[in-house]
Amino acid sequence: MAPTAAAAAKQQHTGKAAALAARDASGHLAPLTITRRSTGDDDVAIKILYCGICHSDLHSIKNDWNNSMYPVVAGHEITGVVTEVGKNVTKFKAGDRVGVGCMVNSCQSCDRCDEGFENHCRGIIFTYNSVDRDGTVTYGGYSSNVVVHERFVVRFPDAMPLDQGAPLLCAGITVYSPMKYHGLNVPGKHVGVLGLGGLGHVAVKFAKAFGMKVTVISTSPAKKQEALERLGADAFIVSKSADEMKAAVATMDGIINTVSANMSIAPYMGLLKPNGKMIMVGLPVKPLEIPPFDLIMGNKTLAGSCIGGMRDTQEMIDVAAKHGVTADIEVVGADYVNTAMERLAKADVRYRFVIDIGNTLKSSE
């Protein structure tokens, strides 16, 4: 009997990697030795030094979205150095500083891919918990090394730290892309950032780099000083304050909504000027409810955005390096990851955990 595609692929997965994996919906992460494919002609092999912890990782290890394929090795904010390249690779060489974000492959031939929007390809293959072309399940950056097609590798400028830059590969492109494509990167325009967390704090930094007026909108008054004095926002609105919300009605050109909690959209749409846009990048569990009049009156737009293509991701990293935009992080060791997940579930982090893979992840063998 001829071998299956997955069985044949496993014969090519001869490399080994130390990893941290969740084996069930408890989400508990424990050491596991995984295999990686040999470096193909178009591949880049990377020694992982850092990997950010995204809220999506927490959802995935706990099967909150009912699609987890255990064991799950999470992590899509990967940075490290190139150790080997295939014979067809022209963009990278051994020793280069690089990163890998939320996807590791696509069909590479559809209109979306040709236009540079691999993130919208129907054949997108995510960095972890996704079925690769060869039938194997992808493993992410909570591991010692990874092999990726060169198209999905991002070059890191010397000015961009690998630890503080790692979260930009998810959080950074998630806010950069909608700001670029919805005209919220124009100097002098006024943008609201709804929610000040892993996504929100990066959105504030990019907006200031673009020369925009930035107002942070939050339910937490305790974040005001942080937003204004450390992140450089121009104004802060406590959304629970009717007076503060009323004073800001029709003042913003756009709002980047980073909130993943269930919420009423209508009050925030009122902060937009005519022709203003709210872009959703958070993922509330429940469906949105908004009266049509709140969109129609004022010709307002409610849109969504999902990460970004590889061309935009490289552009984002380059812009961030030029303007000194990095994520605010707390670096943790591999032995602290389960505690970090517990803290993340409580929003007890400012603003992104990053695992020091290179110095702390040990082999399970």
PDB file of C-alpha atoms in Angstrom, residues 23-165:
ATOM      1  CA  ARG A  23      -1.786  17.968  25.426  1.00  0.00           C
ATOM      2  CA  ASP A  24      -5.417  18.638  26.304  1.00  0.00           C
ATOM      3  CA  ALA A  25      -7.926  21.401  27.050  1.00  0.00           C
ATOM      4  CA  SER A  26      -6.477  22.004  30.501  1.00  0.00           C
ATOM      5  CA  GLY A  27      -3.968  24.116  28.591  1.00  0.00           C
ATOM      6  CA  HIS A  28      -1.105  23.001  30.794  1.00  0.00           C
ATOM      7  CA  LEU A  29       2.186  23.376  28.936  1.00  0.00           C
ATOM      8  CA  ALA A  30       4.848  20.718  29.375  1.00  0.00           C
ATOM      9  CA  PRO A  31       8.074  19.774  27.557  1.00  0.00           C
ATOM     10  CA  LEU A  32       7.741  17.738  24.387  1.00  0.00           C
ATOM     11  CA  THR A  33      10.184  16.784  21.662  1.00  0.00           C
ATOM     12  CA  ILE A  34       8.735  17.501  18.222  1.00  0.00           C
ATOM     13  CA  THR A  35      10.003  16.971  14.694  1.00  0.00           C
ATOM     14  CA  ARG A  36      10.703  19.610  12.066  1.00  0.00           C
ATOM     15  CA  ARG A  37      11.012  19.064   8.327  1.00  0.00           C
ATOM     16  CA  SER A  38      14.374  19.125   6.626  1.00  0.00           C
ATOM     17  CA  THR A  39      15.314  22.446   5.044  1.00  0.00           C
ATOM     18  CA  GLY A  40      13.804  22.436   1.552  1.00  0.00           C
ATOM     19  CA  ASP A  41      15.051  24.325  -1.478  1.00  0.00           C
ATOM     20  CA  ASP A  42      12.848  27.352  -0.668  1.00  0.00           C
ATOM     21  CA  ASP A  43      13.086  27.111   3.119  1.00  0.00           C
ATOM     22  CA  VAL A  44      14.759  29.059   5.877  1.00  0.00           C
ATOM     23  CA  ALA A  45      15.770  27.220   9.062  1.00  0.00           C
ATOM     24  CA  ILE A  46      15.651  29.395  12.163  1.00  0.00           C
ATOM     25  CA  LYS A  47      16.989  29.031  15.680  1.00  0.00           C
ATOM     26  CA  ILE A  48      14.273  30.567  17.838  1.00  0.00           C
ATOM     27  CA  LEU A  49      15.482  32.994  20.494  1.00  0.00           C
ATOM     28  CA  TYR A  50      12.209  34.658  21.567  1.00  0.00           C
ATOM     29  CA  CYS A  51       8.499  34.073  21.192  1.00  0.00           C
ATOM     30  CA  GLY A  52       5.721  36.372  22.349  1.00  0.00           C
ATOM     31  CA  ILE A  53       2.608  35.064  24.064  1.00  0.00           C
ATOM     32  CA  CYS A  54      -0.542  36.189  22.263  1.00  0.00           C
ATOM     33  CA  HIS A  55      -4.046  35.903  23.713  1.00  0.00           C
ATOM     34  CA  SER A  56      -4.802  33.616  20.766  1.00  0.00           C
ATOM     35  CA  ASP A  57      -2.278  31.174  22.221  1.00  0.00           C
ATOM     36  CA  LEU A  58      -4.293  30.986  25.421  1.00  0.00           C
ATOM     37  CA  HIS A  59      -7.510  30.350  23.496  1.00  0.00           C
ATOM     38  CA  SER A  60      -5.824  27.659  21.420  1.00  0.00           C
ATOM     39  CA  ILE A  61      -4.207  25.662  24.197  1.00  0.00           C
ATOM     40  CA  LYS A  62      -7.552  25.597  26.025  1.00  0.00           C
ATOM     41  CA  ASN A  63      -9.572  24.784  22.874  1.00  0.00           C
ATOM     42  CA  ASP A  64     -11.796  27.827  23.415  1.00  0.00           C
ATOM     43  CA  TRP A  65     -12.490  27.941  19.670  1.00  0.00           C
ATOM     44  CA  ASN A  66     -13.170  24.190  19.419  1.00  0.00           C
ATOM     45  CA  ASN A  67     -10.531  23.653  16.740  1.00  0.00           C
ATOM     46  CA  SER A  68      -7.426  22.622  18.680  1.00  0.00           C
ATOM     47  CA  MET A  69      -5.450  19.637  17.415  1.00  0.00           C
ATOM     48  CA  TYR A  70      -3.447  18.297  20.351  1.00  0.00           C
ATOM     49  CA  PRO A  71      -0.642  18.409  21.113  1.00  0.00           C
ATOM     50  CA  VAL A  72      -0.682  22.174  20.506  1.00  0.00           C
ATOM     51  CA  VAL A  73       2.654  23.979  20.316  1.00  0.00           C
ATOM     52  CA  ALA A  74       1.538  27.606  20.225  1.00  0.00           C
ATOM     53  CA  GLY A  75       3.393  30.811  19.382  1.00  0.00           C
ATOM     54  CA  HIS A  76       3.242  33.080  16.330  1.00  0.00           C
ATOM     55  CA  GLU A  77       5.456  35.945  17.440  1.00  0.00           C
ATOM     56  CA  ILE A  78       8.781  34.287  16.659  1.00  0.00           C
ATOM     57  CA  THR A  79      12.227  35.872  16.409  1.00  0.00           C
ATOM     58  CA  GLY A  80      15.638  34.328  16.027  1.00  0.00           C
ATOM     59  CA  VAL A  81      18.574  33.802  13.692  1.00  0.00           C
ATOM     60  CA  VAL A  82      18.885  31.911  10.425  1.00  0.00           C
ATOM     61  CA  THR A  83      20.905  28.700  10.671  1.00  0.00           C
ATOM     62  CA  GLU A  84      20.466  27.323   7.139  1.00  0.00           C
ATOM     63  CA  VAL A  85      18.801  28.227   3.851  1.00  0.00           C
ATOM     64  CA  GLY A  86      17.701  26.189   0.834  1.00  0.00           C
ATOM     65  CA  LYS A  87      19.413  26.487  -2.526  1.00  0.00           C
ATOM     66  CA  ASN A  88      16.673  28.685  -4.022  1.00  0.00           C
ATOM     67  CA  VAL A  89      16.606  31.184  -1.140  1.00  0.00           C
ATOM     68  CA  THR A  90      17.859  34.632  -2.115  1.00  0.00           C
ATOM     69  CA  LYS A  91      16.563  36.931   0.636  1.00  0.00           C
ATOM     70  CA  PHE A  92      18.308  35.406   3.637  1.00  0.00           C
ATOM     71  CA  LYS A  93      21.555  33.810   4.721  1.00  0.00           C
ATOM     72  CA  ALA A  94      22.858  32.114   7.845  1.00  0.00           C
ATOM     73  CA  GLY A  95      23.215  34.558  10.728  1.00  0.00           C
ATOM     74  CA  ASP A  96      20.449  36.937   9.639  1.00  0.00           C
ATOM     75  CA  ARG A  97      18.068  38.260  12.322  1.00  0.00           C
ATOM     76  CA  VAL A  98      14.530  37.280  11.355  1.00  0.00           C
ATOM     77  CA  GLY A  99      10.981  36.778  12.508  1.00  0.00           C
ATOM     78  CA  VAL A 100       7.948  34.635  11.708  1.00  0.00           C
ATOM     79  CA  GLY A 101       4.403  35.782  12.377  1.00  0.00           C
ATOM     80  CA  CYS A 102       0.945  34.271  12.169  1.00  0.00           C
ATOM     81  CA  MET A 103       1.273  32.299   8.933  1.00  0.00           C
ATOM     82  CA  VAL A 104       3.865  30.014   7.398  1.00  0.00           C
ATOM     83  CA  ASN A 105       2.400  29.286   3.978  1.00  0.00           C
ATOM     84  CA  SER A 106      -0.421  29.918   1.507  1.00  0.00           C
ATOM     85  CA  CYS A 107      -1.290  28.740  -1.997  1.00  0.00           C
ATOM     86  CA  GLN A 108       1.075  31.444  -3.348  1.00  0.00           C
ATOM     87  CA  SER A 109      -0.826  31.506  -6.659  1.00  0.00           C
ATOM     88  CA  CYS A 110      -4.272  33.071  -6.138  1.00  0.00           C
ATOM     89  CA  ASP A 111      -5.166  36.704  -6.764  1.00  0.00           C
ATOM     90  CA  ARG A 112      -4.902  37.462  -3.053  1.00  0.00           C
ATOM     91  CA  CYS A 113      -1.402  36.060  -2.812  1.00  0.00           C
ATOM     92  CA  ASP A 114      -0.351  37.802  -6.035  1.00  0.00           C
ATOM     93  CA  GLU A 115      -1.554  41.104  -4.566  1.00  0.00           C
ATOM     94  CA  GLY A 116       0.442  40.558  -1.367  1.00  0.00           C
ATOM     95  CA  PHE A 117      -2.502  39.641   0.849  1.00  0.00           C
ATOM     96  CA  GLU A 118      -1.574  36.093   1.784  1.00  0.00           C
ATOM     97  CA  ASN A 119      -3.567  36.632   4.980  1.00  0.00           C
ATOM     98  CA  HIS A 120      -6.743  36.444   2.882  1.00  0.00           C
ATOM     99  CA  CYS A 121      -5.738  33.352   0.903  1.00  0.00           C
ATOM    100  CA  ARG A 122      -8.185  30.474   1.188  1.00  0.00           C
ATOM    101  CA  GLY A 123      -5.202  28.176   1.464  1.00  0.00           C
ATOM    102  CA  ILE A 124      -3.554  30.029   4.332  1.00  0.00           C
ATOM    103  CA  ILE A 125      -1.537  27.843   6.687  1.00  0.00           C
ATOM    104  CA  PHE A 126      -1.183  29.251  10.167  1.00  0.00           C
ATOM    105  CA  THR A 127       2.001  28.990  12.179  1.00  0.00           C
ATOM    106  CA  TYR A 128       0.490  26.503  14.593  1.00  0.00           C
ATOM    107  CA  ASN A 129      -2.590  24.291  14.906  1.00  0.00           C
ATOM    108  CA  SER A 130      -3.012  24.246  11.129  1.00  0.00           C
ATOM    109  CA  VAL A 131      -2.687  21.449   8.578  1.00  0.00           C
ATOM    110  CA  ASP A 132       0.351  22.029   6.375  1.00  0.00           C
ATOM    111  CA  ARG A 133       0.549  21.176   2.693  1.00  0.00           C
ATOM    112  CA  ASP A 134       2.181  17.836   3.493  1.00  0.00           C
ATOM    113  CA  GLY A 135      -0.663  16.830   5.832  1.00  0.00           C
ATOM    114  CA  THR A 136       1.209  17.385   9.080  1.00  0.00           C
ATOM    115  CA  VAL A 137       0.046  19.752  11.824  1.00  0.00           C
ATOM    116  CA  THR A 138       2.072  22.927  12.234  1.00  0.00           C
ATOM    117  CA  TYR A 139       3.889  23.664  15.474  1.00  0.00           C
ATOM    118  CA  GLY A 140       4.617  27.213  16.586  1.00  0.00           C
ATOM    119  CA  GLY A 141       7.281  29.189  18.352  1.00  0.00           C
ATOM    120  CA  TYR A 142       7.208  27.683  21.826  1.00  0.00           C
ATOM    121  CA  SER A 143      10.049  25.571  20.451  1.00  0.00           C
ATOM    122  CA  SER A 144      13.765  25.685  19.805  1.00  0.00           C
ATOM    123  CA  ASN A 145      13.701  25.888  16.006  1.00  0.00           C
ATOM    124  CA  VAL A 146      11.435  26.144  12.972  1.00  0.00           C
ATOM    125  CA  VAL A 147      11.648  25.718   9.194  1.00  0.00           C
ATOM    126  CA  VAL A 148       9.631  28.143   7.054  1.00  0.00           C
ATOM    127  CA  HIS A 149       9.263  29.010   3.368  1.00  0.00           C
ATOM    128  CA  GLU A 150      11.293  32.177   2.741  1.00  0.00           C
ATOM    129  CA  ARG A 151       8.214  34.126   1.616  1.00  0.00           C
ATOM    130  CA  PHE A 152       6.899  34.020   5.171  1.00  0.00           C
ATOM    131  CA  VAL A 153      10.081  35.136   6.920  1.00  0.00           C
ATOM    132  CA  VAL A 154      10.549  38.773   7.958  1.00  0.00           C
ATOM    133  CA  ARG A 155      13.948  40.453   8.083  1.00  0.00           C
ATOM    134  CA  PHE A 156      14.629  42.304  11.336  1.00  0.00           C
ATOM    135  CA  PRO A 157      16.617  45.552  11.024  1.00  0.00           C
ATOM    136  CA  ASP A 158      19.550  45.907  13.399  1.00  0.00           C
ATOM    137  CA  ALA A 159      17.672  48.679  15.219  1.00  0.00           C
ATOM    138  CA  MET A 160      14.799  46.347  16.160  1.00  0.00           C
ATOM    139  CA  PRO A 161      15.403  44.259  19.322  1.00  0.00           C
ATOM    140  CA  LEU A 162      14.410  40.627  18.871  1.00  0.00           C
ATOM    141  CA  ASP A 163      12.608  40.469  22.221  1.00  0.00           C
ATOM    142  CA  GLN A 164      10.661  43.751  22.051  1.00  0.00           C
ATOM    143  CA  GLY A 165      10.045  43.281  18.353  1.00  0.00           C
TER     144      GLY A 165
END
